[in-house]
Amino acid sequence: MELLRFATGGSVDDGKSTLIGRLLYDSKQIFQDQLEAVQRTSVARGDDYVDLALLTDGLRAEREQGITIDVAYRYFSTPKRRFIIADTPGHTQHTRNMVTGCSTADLVLLLIDARAGATEQTRRHAMIASLLGIRHLVLCVNKMDLVGYSKERFDQIVDDFTGFAERLQVYDLTCIPISALAGDNVVDRSSEMPWYGGLSLLDHLEGVHIGSDRNLIDLRFPVQLVIRPISNEYRDFRGYAGIIASGVLGVGDEVVALPSGFSSHVVSIDGPDGPLQEAFPPQSVVVRLEDDLDISRGDMLCRPNNRPNVGQDVSAMICWMAEAPLRAGSTFAIKQTTRWARALVRSLQYRLDVNALHRDSRASELELNDIGRVHLRTTAPLFYDEYRDNKATGSFVLVDEQTNATVAAGMLRRPTL
Amino acid sequence: MAHRLSHLDTLASEAIHIIREVVAEFERPALLFSGGKDSAVLLHLATKACWPQRVPFPVVHVDTGHNFPEVLEYRDQQVNKLEVRLVVGSVQEDIDRGSIVEQPVPGATRNRLQTFTLLRVLEENRYDAILGGGRRDEEKARAKERVFSLRDEFGQWDPRAQRPELWNIYNTRHRPGEHFRVFPLSNWAELDIWQYVEEQHLELPSIYFAHRRTVFRHSGMLLAVGPWTQPRDGVASEQAFEATVRYRTVGDMTCTAAVESTASTPAEIIVETAVTRVSERGATRADDRFSDAAMEDRKREGYF
């Protein structure tokens, strides 16, 4: 069975939590005691109907205020797939949560209220999904019951949104008219909308092809840990442990270690359950080489004729996640693959106006939840690829060296000369 | 050959990556081992993450003194087999020393008390990262916790001040005195655990499988008749009777309830789990039933 990870986005009242509650409930993942707890709370608050959103609101403040503060992860499975949902809050100020949710997602599900149409927030989330390299976007036009299941209204919203999405990098856009509350087109096709010829949301999620989303071309193996057992049985064992970030690695392959540039051949690959002839992402493996090279954590194995960029001057899009604004001249700790270094923000190129997709090059700082383009100078070379080609080697985080807080998510661009 | 991983292989690789990140970036890691199925899977994955080395960090067990004897036996057997170092924090010793005071009720749960012992053991050994078997599908507050979850000097969790966690790039930086709770099984669900137990032929404490036991009903839960839990005299609904039961979770004998079941293998449990209508904590844990926020409150205090 395959694993599909998706994030949800949309505005506050688009019914996201209700939809997730519905997916969990209709796919029989909600347990009786959890449902009863929600029913009790709904009754106590005087709601007209059982608020399925309560199933995902985990913290006390959230239940009290009826809002979602943080990314909540939810799990369900059908006979066809196992799903992980990153449920991200819809408030504008929580863009960083959307970025977080998207960073591990294969697909993003955006909700729109059929009465309101696409809002600023919908566009913002679509733009973030595109920026984070999400290939599959599902637009759920929700609350169709409140617009009389109107085909015209649905077509109008889809047309409007498609016009916006054309300017983004969205490879696969699917639009589905639903009612999360009534359950129309969520698990089963609705009889209320015979004009809709597509799949129900769950059928779509079960079938969408994600196998081609990984990069199986460019071999990148960031060394996570050097394993040298102190035991008689494995006296000469020297293994490089890590996750295959991209590409396929086979026994016998010639590889080059960065930064040293020395090459060797793969003698063996061991996966969690034993020896492998071949390894691919996202497998955790231990690799042994023919020659005793000086390789440590943070180094990278690749192919002699397919190497990542190596550089200390890099350009990136970042999403700023701290209260205090970012200005050029600041220094941070940077973590990229398995390397830590320090990074100086040399310049801020522009701030992205997410709503108009306009570049504001006069901006002198990035505020919380802003997205912008920066130039960084790092204390050690990074081995990286453009994020669009390789998420695993094109992503990084910036960490405040005083507070140790994670202050930015970064996506590397190809080097410009 | 298609380059596809099953969901279990994907989850196992992710967990191994997280464990290796702990080994690489922390000075004094440890693994919290309760003897329950989640910590059994976690320890098993730790051996894979460190292979062919022995697990280079100790296993910590907080012994409430109210454990199932089968679980203690299992703990010692696993520790011997894997040749790992065991560190035991005893709640009873902390009570005897007067560090914590037990409620003067026979069979009072030591669930909250164990937080003190846990924090004492962490501090005495200066552990900077503790691997735990917590899963996000267990409970609503856990669903919002990070894989690398920072705790302050008092071991407290502040749900509103969590660091964003992006891709699989974990920020492990912390100040002296702070530590991380690390949850490699965050993305596993109960069914995944059982499927993995079956696939890997993992041994578990015998109480997970159907056996005959003398039990009684107490607020809708099936408790074992034992040294700390007996039916109340004169309460007709609490008649002791013998039944075929198993446990879905392993906690203290005082707060862990059994479910009636004849499932005696992981495969049979998977079939039961797939159709069950009650969550594992809801069915079997008195400690989470006090309020909607019971787990959140305990976590804030330093509980796992």
XYZ file of C-alpha atoms in Angstrom:
721
model
C 0.000 0.000 0.000
C 1.295 3.469 -0.922
C 1.454 6.490 1.360
C -0.034 9.826 0.230
C 0.634 12.957 2.243
C -1.559 15.976 1.653
C -2.009 19.395 3.185
C -5.224 21.348 3.365
C -5.645 25.077 2.804
C -8.356 27.657 2.543
C -9.948 30.453 4.532
C -11.179 30.263 8.085
C -14.802 29.405 7.384
C -14.446 27.314 4.273
C -15.140 24.166 6.259
C -11.721 22.544 6.188
C -11.962 20.851 9.543
C -15.483 19.710 8.717
C -14.215 18.156 5.487
C -11.457 16.308 7.300
C -13.897 15.199 9.959
C -16.134 13.965 7.142
C -13.307 12.069 5.404
C -12.322 10.412 8.661
C -15.917 9.706 9.635
C -17.083 8.362 6.281
C -13.957 6.243 5.849
C -14.740 4.876 9.339
C -11.597 6.187 11.004
C -13.458 8.002 13.737
C -13.921 5.922 16.795
C -17.148 5.857 18.730
C -15.634 7.432 21.853
C -14.061 10.260 19.847
C -17.395 10.970 18.161
C -19.216 10.923 21.497
C -16.720 13.408 22.971
C -17.369 15.722 20.027
C -21.117 15.305 20.371
C -20.913 16.239 24.054
C -18.910 19.376 23.290
C -21.273 20.357 20.461
C -24.300 19.951 22.720
C -22.599 21.910 25.504
C -21.869 24.787 23.113
C -25.427 24.741 21.787
C -24.508 23.904 18.175
C -27.335 22.970 15.817
C -25.485 19.930 14.515
C -22.454 17.879 15.495
C -19.410 19.959 14.666
C -16.979 17.532 13.019
C -14.363 20.265 13.135
C -13.969 19.472 16.831
C -12.324 16.206 15.877
C -9.226 18.017 14.728
C -9.021 20.910 17.156
C -6.552 19.526 19.640
C -5.563 22.280 22.038
C -7.770 23.828 24.668
C -7.466 27.358 23.287
C -8.563 26.060 19.906
C -11.679 24.407 21.231
C -12.568 27.438 23.280
C -12.099 29.899 20.452
C -13.313 27.545 17.719
C -10.135 28.110 15.682
C -7.162 26.010 14.673
C -3.788 27.315 15.805
C -1.251 24.811 14.683
C -0.697 22.198 12.016
C -2.466 19.020 13.099
C -1.590 15.700 11.571
C -4.328 13.203 10.899
C -4.192 9.633 9.674
C -6.577 7.440 7.789
C -6.432 4.607 5.368
C -8.631 2.933 2.815
C -7.994 -0.452 1.240
C -6.111 1.400 -1.518
C -3.951 3.950 0.255
C -2.664 5.155 3.560
C -3.114 8.917 4.058
C -1.420 11.548 6.200
C -3.199 14.897 6.376
C -1.443 18.061 7.479
C -4.385 20.203 8.523
C -3.225 23.803 8.401
C -5.069 26.754 9.887
C -6.686 29.285 7.624
C -5.737 32.550 9.293
C -3.643 34.927 7.255
C -1.070 35.243 10.036
C -0.411 31.549 9.943
C 1.152 31.342 6.503
C 4.107 29.680 8.131
C 1.855 26.751 9.014
C 0.838 26.371 5.392
C 4.486 26.334 4.379
C 5.190 23.746 7.065
C 2.265 21.563 5.971
C 3.236 21.818 2.286
C 6.887 20.963 2.920
C 6.095 17.272 3.351
C 3.004 17.043 1.141
C 2.509 15.312 -2.206
C -0.745 17.125 -2.817
C -2.588 20.186 -1.582
C -6.311 20.319 -1.120
C -7.716 23.851 -1.237
C -11.184 24.653 -0.023
C -13.361 27.411 -1.380
C -16.751 28.470 -0.079
C -19.052 28.255 -3.109
C -20.849 31.427 -2.002
C -17.671 33.507 -1.666
C -15.519 32.111 -4.465
C -11.725 32.229 -4.346
C -10.460 34.679 -1.745
C -7.127 36.331 -1.151
C -6.361 33.485 1.210
C -7.146 30.817 -1.417
C -4.776 32.477 -3.851
C -2.133 32.851 -1.177
C -2.299 29.162 -0.320
C -2.235 28.140 -3.986
C 0.810 30.326 -4.463
C 2.545 28.756 -1.421
C 1.753 25.271 -2.711
C 3.296 26.204 -6.043
C 6.339 27.737 -4.369
C 6.833 24.596 -2.274
C 6.815 22.505 -5.440
C 3.497 20.737 -4.917
C 2.562 19.057 -8.190
C -1.038 18.196 -7.458
C -3.658 20.708 -6.480
C -7.250 19.778 -5.696
C -9.735 22.598 -5.540
C -12.785 21.612 -3.516
C -15.646 24.013 -4.042
C -17.447 23.473 -0.764
C -20.932 24.290 0.514
C -22.481 23.493 -2.858
C -25.709 22.787 -0.951
C -25.894 26.501 -0.110
C -25.824 27.555 -3.777
C -28.467 25.068 -4.864
C -25.844 22.686 -6.306
C -25.511 25.147 -9.174
C -23.331 24.078 -12.097
C -23.058 27.700 -13.246
C -21.674 28.823 -9.907
C -19.139 25.968 -9.882
C -18.004 26.675 -13.451
C -17.613 30.360 -12.686
C -15.400 29.671 -9.631
C -13.316 27.122 -11.499
C -12.832 29.461 -14.429
C -11.801 32.298 -12.143
C -9.330 30.140 -10.222
C -7.868 28.492 -13.319
C -7.062 31.966 -14.633
C -5.030 32.630 -11.522
C -3.403 29.179 -11.421
C -2.092 29.587 -14.971
C 0.517 31.939 -13.565
C 1.670 29.360 -11.031
C 3.543 26.128 -11.462
C 0.686 23.732 -11.036
C 1.008 20.550 -13.061
C -2.219 18.900 -12.090
C -5.346 20.815 -11.065
C -8.556 18.962 -10.241
C -11.751 20.773 -9.244
C -14.494 18.990 -7.335
C -17.881 20.403 -6.210
C -18.616 19.135 -2.704
C -20.557 19.647 0.475
C -18.465 18.576 3.428
C -21.400 18.972 5.771
C -23.821 16.887 3.692
C -21.139 14.542 2.404
C -21.727 15.261 -1.306
C -18.870 14.017 -3.529
C -16.584 13.478 -0.538
C -16.541 9.691 -0.361
C -19.364 8.833 -2.722
C -20.586 10.571 -5.849
C -23.497 12.858 -5.056
C -26.898 12.422 -6.638
C -27.465 16.157 -6.200
C -24.960 17.078 -8.924
C -25.564 14.784 -11.922
C -23.851 17.402 -14.109
C -20.506 16.641 -12.449
C -18.774 13.834 -14.328
C -15.590 13.544 -12.254
C -14.532 11.448 -9.298
C -15.453 11.920 -5.669
C -12.700 13.500 -3.583
C -11.706 10.228 -1.940
C -11.636 8.355 -5.263
C -9.360 11.052 -6.622
C -7.050 10.912 -3.594
C -6.874 7.133 -3.876
C -5.932 7.189 -7.519
C -3.772 10.240 -8.155
C -0.380 9.168 -9.539
C 2.455 10.406 -7.357
C 5.108 7.855 -8.319
C 6.683 10.254 -10.813
C 6.978 13.125 -8.332
C 10.277 11.912 -6.917
C 13.547 12.693 -8.604
C 14.938 9.298 -9.645
C 17.521 10.775 -12.011
C 20.082 12.760 -10.025
C 21.758 10.592 -7.411
C 22.294 12.518 -4.187
C 23.206 10.779 -0.954
C 23.880 13.180 1.925
C 25.897 11.311 4.545
C 23.975 11.404 7.809
C 26.134 9.227 10.015
C 29.386 7.317 9.672
C 28.988 3.899 11.260
C 32.175 2.300 12.610
C 31.261 -0.430 15.097
C 33.681 -1.106 17.901
C 33.305 -4.869 17.816
C 35.432 -7.810 16.757
C 32.823 -9.056 14.354
C 32.786 -5.840 12.322
C 36.325 -4.638 12.906
C 36.874 -3.157 9.427
C 33.322 -2.036 8.851
C 32.923 1.553 7.685
C 29.433 2.405 6.512
C 27.787 5.653 5.479
C 24.229 5.899 6.736
C 21.563 8.200 5.383
C 18.478 8.612 3.269
C 18.666 8.466 -0.526
C 17.629 12.046 -1.281
C 17.190 11.458 -5.011
C 18.251 9.157 -7.813
C 18.888 5.435 -7.701
C 22.053 3.945 -6.219
C 23.165 0.436 -7.163
C 25.857 -1.941 -5.955
C 28.906 -1.548 -8.217
C 28.098 2.075 -9.133
C 30.918 4.575 -9.299
C 30.381 7.494 -6.926
C 32.169 10.724 -6.090
C 32.336 12.078 -2.551
C 31.932 15.826 -2.036
C 33.704 17.971 -1.036
C 36.844 15.812 -1.453
C 36.097 14.847 -5.064
C 37.565 11.350 -4.614
C 35.738 8.529 -6.311
C 35.086 4.922 -5.424
C 32.641 2.093 -6.100
C 29.687 0.928 -4.038
C 30.451 -2.452 -2.453
C 27.191 -2.970 -0.612
C 23.936 -1.299 0.310
C 22.037 -2.357 3.411
C 18.429 -1.319 3.943
C 16.397 -1.664 7.145
C 15.629 -5.308 6.352
C 18.956 -6.406 4.895
C 21.157 -6.162 1.796
C 19.823 -4.436 -1.324
C 21.018 -4.397 -4.923
C 19.555 -0.955 -5.458
C 18.250 1.880 -3.289
C 15.991 4.827 -4.072
C 14.233 7.669 -2.201
C 13.154 7.803 0.554
C 14.989 4.666 1.734
C 17.256 4.787 4.786
C 20.356 2.763 3.980
C 23.980 2.068 4.910
C 26.421 2.288 1.973
C 29.919 0.791 1.924
C 32.585 1.805 -0.573
C 35.547 -0.056 -2.042
C 38.087 2.521 -0.902
C 38.663 4.053 2.486
C 37.839 7.679 1.739
C 37.738 10.427 4.322
C 33.983 11.020 4.452
C 32.026 12.506 7.320
C 28.521 13.708 8.151
C 27.461 16.498 5.840
C 29.420 15.149 2.867
C 27.562 13.945 -0.190
C 27.834 11.049 -2.606
C 26.834 11.640 -6.232
C 27.823 10.433 -9.704
C 31.037 11.585 -11.400
C 29.143 13.178 -14.289
C 26.058 14.393 -12.423
C 27.011 16.614 -9.510
C 25.065 19.153 -7.500
C 25.979 22.835 -7.412
C 28.699 23.579 -4.913
C 28.795 27.080 -3.535
C 28.911 29.528 -0.689
C 27.009 32.295 -2.471
C 23.470 31.135 -2.965
C 20.149 32.629 -3.952
C 16.882 31.473 -2.424
C 13.210 32.159 -1.865
C 12.485 32.205 1.829
C 9.380 32.320 3.952
C 10.061 34.406 7.040
C 8.644 32.903 10.236
C 9.812 35.114 13.093
C 8.168 38.074 14.808
C 11.224 40.303 14.363
C 11.669 41.297 10.721
C 14.521 40.076 8.522
C 16.981 42.648 7.252
C 20.058 42.305 5.091
C 23.227 41.966 7.168
C 21.829 39.463 9.677
C 23.582 36.165 10.361
C 21.920 32.833 11.075
C 22.688 29.169 11.468
C 21.666 27.272 8.354
C 20.818 23.574 8.052
C 20.687 22.058 4.581
C 20.543 18.251 4.098
C 22.773 17.021 6.933
C 25.038 20.085 7.103
C 25.079 22.957 9.523
C 26.848 26.206 8.639
C 26.377 29.901 9.223
C 24.748 32.170 6.691
C 24.914 35.915 6.202
C 21.965 37.550 4.446
C 23.853 39.693 1.958
C 20.854 41.235 0.309
C 17.104 41.152 0.001
C 16.236 41.144 -3.697
C 12.528 41.546 -3.391
C 9.467 40.782 -1.334
C 6.800 38.796 -3.117
C 3.331 40.280 -3.002
C 1.528 37.000 -2.795
C -1.848 38.335 -3.799
C -0.828 40.193 -6.916
C 2.166 37.912 -7.638
C 4.084 41.154 -7.877
C 7.741 41.590 -6.889
C 8.334 44.503 -4.571
C 12.022 45.243 -5.017
C 11.901 48.360 -2.804
C 11.174 46.266 0.294
C 13.903 46.653 2.935
C 12.721 43.892 5.221
C 10.624 40.752 5.414
C 7.997 40.561 8.116
C 6.436 37.506 9.703
C 4.800 35.384 6.965
C 6.426 37.366 4.147
C 8.018 35.557 1.234
C 11.023 37.012 -0.536
C 14.166 36.419 -2.521
C 17.524 36.688 -0.754
C 21.226 36.227 -1.417
C 23.136 34.314 1.233
C 26.832 33.838 1.886
C 27.573 30.658 3.841
C 30.653 29.800 5.918
C 30.944 26.382 4.274
C 30.022 25.328 0.750
C 26.551 23.845 0.248
C 25.990 20.924 -2.110
C 22.628 21.802 -3.587
C 20.224 21.687 -6.489
C 17.477 24.017 -7.488
C 14.486 23.290 -5.238
C 12.220 22.845 -8.230
C 14.377 19.922 -9.440
C 15.208 18.439 -6.087
C 13.335 19.226 -2.898
C 15.693 17.248 -0.677
C 18.858 19.075 -1.707
C 17.202 22.401 -2.534
C 15.661 23.108 0.871
C 17.074 24.580 4.059
C 16.077 26.219 7.325
C 17.533 29.274 9.012
C 17.903 29.237 12.785
C 18.325 32.248 15.064
C 21.628 31.788 16.856
C 20.420 33.527 20.016
C 16.996 31.980 20.523
C 17.579 28.776 18.503
C 14.161 29.325 16.915
C 13.575 28.211 13.333
C 13.043 31.545 11.586
C 12.904 30.767 7.876
C 12.177 28.039 5.358
C 14.302 28.367 2.244
C 14.166 27.077 -1.305
C 17.361 27.363 -3.305
C 17.524 28.713 -6.827
C 20.050 27.873 -9.480
C 23.242 29.932 -9.211
C 23.235 33.177 -11.141
C 26.482 34.528 -12.442
C 11.376 -3.084 -11.077
C 9.216 -0.192 -9.960
C 10.860 2.001 -7.364
C 8.021 1.940 -4.900
C 8.009 1.587 -1.153
C 5.119 0.244 0.852
C 3.681 2.551 3.505
C 5.397 0.485 6.228
C 8.796 0.699 4.532
C 8.320 4.441 4.088
C 7.411 4.899 7.758
C 10.308 2.689 8.890
C 12.839 4.610 6.770
C 11.509 7.886 8.143
C 11.814 6.636 11.737
C 15.358 5.364 11.139
C 16.329 8.736 9.661
C 15.031 10.478 12.792
C 16.863 8.104 15.148
C 20.120 8.584 13.210
C 19.659 12.334 13.373
C 19.482 11.997 17.175
C 22.633 9.865 17.282
C 24.439 12.376 15.046
C 23.407 15.623 16.719
C 23.041 14.922 20.435
C 25.614 14.172 23.080
C 23.535 12.189 25.562
C 20.508 10.558 23.986
C 18.377 7.863 25.580
C 15.299 5.852 24.652
C 12.223 5.705 26.851
C 11.036 2.128 27.006
C 7.751 1.182 28.641
C 7.597 -2.372 27.369
C 4.537 -1.424 25.341
C 4.206 -2.218 21.649
C 5.179 1.272 20.472
C 8.400 1.332 22.447
C 9.098 -2.236 21.288
C 8.814 -1.103 17.664
C 10.933 1.950 18.466
C 13.713 -0.111 20.048
C 13.604 -2.504 17.109
C 14.004 0.431 14.683
C 16.839 1.808 16.818
C 18.753 -1.452 16.355
C 18.235 -1.102 12.593
C 19.286 2.566 12.610
C 22.554 1.716 14.401
C 23.283 -1.606 12.667
C 25.768 -3.262 12.760
C 26.671 -1.357 15.890
C 24.906 -2.083 19.150
C 22.404 0.622 20.178
C 24.852 3.177 21.609
C 22.461 4.829 24.062
C 20.702 3.578 27.199
C 17.108 2.528 27.546
C 15.195 4.320 30.322
C 12.272 2.729 32.096
C 10.112 4.611 34.575
C 8.941 1.919 36.959
C 5.733 3.009 38.677
C 5.719 -0.082 40.872
C 2.311 -0.883 39.403
C 3.528 -2.675 36.324
C 2.251 -5.876 34.857
C 4.831 -8.555 35.803
C 4.714 -9.856 32.216
C 5.893 -6.446 30.996
C 8.866 -6.271 33.381
C 9.875 -9.750 32.325
C 9.667 -8.717 28.683
C 11.720 -5.577 29.362
C 14.578 -7.531 30.954
C 14.536 -10.140 28.241
C 14.774 -7.502 25.458
C 17.502 -5.551 27.213
C 19.568 -8.724 27.594
C 19.001 -9.840 24.043
C 20.006 -6.490 22.517
C 22.806 -5.877 25.041
C 21.639 -2.342 25.789
C 22.089 -0.550 29.097
C 18.946 -0.205 31.204
C 18.359 2.790 33.477
C 15.380 2.413 35.815
C 13.696 5.355 37.528
C 11.615 4.106 40.418
C 8.463 6.010 41.383
C 8.294 3.936 44.601
C 11.746 5.175 45.662
C 10.704 8.777 45.065
C 7.624 8.171 47.211
C 9.714 6.513 49.946
C 12.131 9.449 49.871
C 9.218 11.830 50.290
C 9.920 13.582 46.985
C 6.397 12.910 45.825
C 3.265 12.159 47.791
C 0.872 9.478 46.763
C -2.857 10.046 47.123
C -3.971 8.076 50.194
C -6.416 5.959 48.222
C -5.749 2.273 47.646
C -4.911 1.702 43.995
C -4.492 5.421 43.250
C -3.000 5.907 39.829
C 0.661 6.889 39.718
C 0.309 8.271 36.243
C 0.926 11.898 37.157
C 3.564 10.983 39.746
C 5.758 9.318 37.169
C 6.398 12.680 35.520
C 8.491 13.651 38.558
C 10.559 10.479 38.373
C 11.009 10.819 34.632
C 12.256 14.410 34.946
C 14.565 13.440 37.833
C 16.139 10.630 35.787
C 16.556 12.926 32.785
C 18.213 15.584 34.893
C 20.488 13.240 36.840
C 21.750 11.670 33.637
C 21.807 14.981 31.741
C 20.051 13.431 28.748
C 19.645 15.975 25.957
C 17.342 13.912 23.724
C 14.880 11.214 24.730
C 13.386 9.034 22.038
C 9.810 8.041 22.749
C 7.208 5.893 21.018
C 4.422 8.531 21.035
C 2.194 8.600 17.957
C 0.165 11.528 16.692
C -2.915 9.412 16.054
C -3.159 8.522 19.746
C -4.641 11.727 21.011
C -5.571 15.261 19.897
C -2.799 17.127 21.730
C -0.199 14.688 20.415
C -1.479 15.357 16.876
C 0.015 18.845 17.146
C 3.372 17.928 18.613
C 6.585 18.143 16.625
C 8.811 15.168 15.872
C 11.589 17.033 17.706
C 9.715 18.567 20.613
C 11.621 21.037 22.751
C 11.196 20.990 26.532
C 12.342 23.772 28.817
C 14.453 23.431 31.972
C 11.363 22.179 33.805
C 10.568 19.586 31.177
C 7.473 21.522 30.143
C 5.871 21.561 26.715
C 4.550 24.851 25.414
C 2.192 23.984 22.565
C 1.939 27.595 21.396
C 5.687 28.168 21.169
C 6.605 25.213 18.981
C 9.178 25.648 16.244
C 7.985 25.134 12.695
C 9.208 21.770 11.416
C 9.942 21.703 7.696
C 10.725 18.869 5.277
C 12.898 16.382 7.152
C 15.316 19.072 8.315
C 15.207 18.986 12.096
C 16.408 21.910 14.186
C 18.102 20.284 17.153
C 19.666 23.405 18.659
C 18.916 23.984 22.331
C 20.259 25.730 25.403
C 21.957 23.895 28.253
C 19.270 22.447 30.525
C 16.702 22.185 27.761
C 16.124 18.859 26.106
C 14.208 17.309 23.243
C 11.584 14.621 23.236
C 11.886 12.919 19.884
C 9.077 10.872 18.363
C 10.195 8.758 15.383
C 6.795 7.020 15.247
C 4.858 10.307 14.986
C 3.285 9.299 11.677
C 2.434 5.719 12.588
C -1.127 4.677 13.365
C -2.138 1.803 15.629
C -2.751 -0.449 12.637
C 0.715 0.297 11.197
C 2.293 -0.793 14.477
C 0.489 -4.131 14.380
C 1.260 -4.662 10.710
C 4.920 -3.970 11.432
C 4.925 -6.298 14.449
C 3.563 -9.009 12.207
C 5.874 -8.298 9.289
C 9.004 -8.208 11.464
C 7.927 -11.057 13.770
C 8.490 -8.838 16.805
C 8.083 -10.280 20.257
C 5.698 -8.434 22.578
C 4.625 -8.902 26.198
C 2.156 -11.760 26.444
C -0.638 -9.539 27.804
C -1.180 -8.105 24.301
C -2.603 -11.437 23.218
C -5.786 -13.193 24.315
C -5.518 -14.904 27.693
C -7.791 -15.861 30.593
C -7.892 -13.326 33.408
C -10.115 -12.489 36.367
C -11.579 -9.058 35.736
C -14.357 -6.731 36.843
C -16.233 -3.832 35.283
C -15.482 -0.361 36.564
C -16.972 2.741 34.866
C -17.409 0.823 31.670
C -13.846 -0.531 31.610
C -12.573 -4.023 32.244
C -9.935 -3.956 34.996
C -7.870 -6.908 36.155
C -8.356 -8.122 39.712
C -4.885 -7.593 41.112
C -2.879 -6.237 44.015
C -4.031 -2.643 43.403
C -7.424 -3.030 41.803
C -10.302 -4.989 43.345
C -14.034 -4.769 42.877
C -15.616 -2.549 45.528
C -17.496 -4.501 48.174
C -21.240 -4.349 47.805
C -21.186 -2.811 44.332
C -23.178 -5.330 42.345
C -21.955 -4.084 38.964
C -18.363 -4.811 39.942
C -18.636 -8.590 40.258
C -15.364 -10.310 39.414
C -15.520 -12.863 36.606
C -13.112 -14.748 34.405
C -12.914 -13.721 30.759
C -10.755 -14.072 27.654
C -9.124 -10.685 27.237
C -6.148 -8.854 25.816
C -4.637 -5.399 26.325
C -4.453 -2.788 23.570
C -2.081 -0.545 25.506
C 0.322 -1.186 28.332
C 0.306 1.180 31.269
C -0.101 0.716 34.983
C -2.291 -2.091 36.225
C -4.302 0.578 38.023
C -5.321 2.506 34.936
C -5.040 0.127 31.997
C -8.118 -1.833 31.053
C -8.455 -4.999 29.020
C -10.758 -5.642 26.098
C -12.611 -8.900 25.571
C -10.965 -10.602 22.651
C -9.873 -13.978 21.385
C -7.157 -12.527 19.119
C -3.988 -14.434 19.913
C -1.701 -13.420 17.014
C -0.781 -10.070 15.417
C -2.740 -11.107 12.310
C -5.890 -11.648 14.360
C -5.355 -8.355 16.156
C -5.027 -6.550 12.811
C -8.417 -7.906 11.785
C -9.912 -6.740 15.076
C -8.212 -3.326 14.926
C -9.502 -2.720 11.419
C -13.107 -3.034 12.555
C -12.967 -1.716 16.110
C -15.067 1.333 16.863
C -13.338 2.610 20.018
C -9.936 4.333 20.102
C -7.193 2.519 21.989
C -6.835 5.177 24.666
C -10.577 5.668 24.999
C -11.117 1.948 25.438
C -8.390 1.212 27.846
C -6.892 4.201 29.571
C -8.521 5.721 32.613
C -5.787 8.380 32.609
C -7.104 10.043 29.441
C -10.740 10.015 30.388
C -10.756 12.745 33.005
C -11.210 15.546 30.508
C -10.909 16.440 26.868
C -7.536 18.022 27.673
C -6.105 15.415 30.071
C -3.176 14.567 27.833
C -2.471 18.214 26.971
C -2.295 19.094 30.666
C 0.027 16.224 31.506
C 2.280 16.998 28.555
C 2.580 20.612 29.652
C 3.830 19.326 33.008
C 6.516 17.202 31.415
C 4.736 13.913 30.769
C 5.698 12.107 27.598
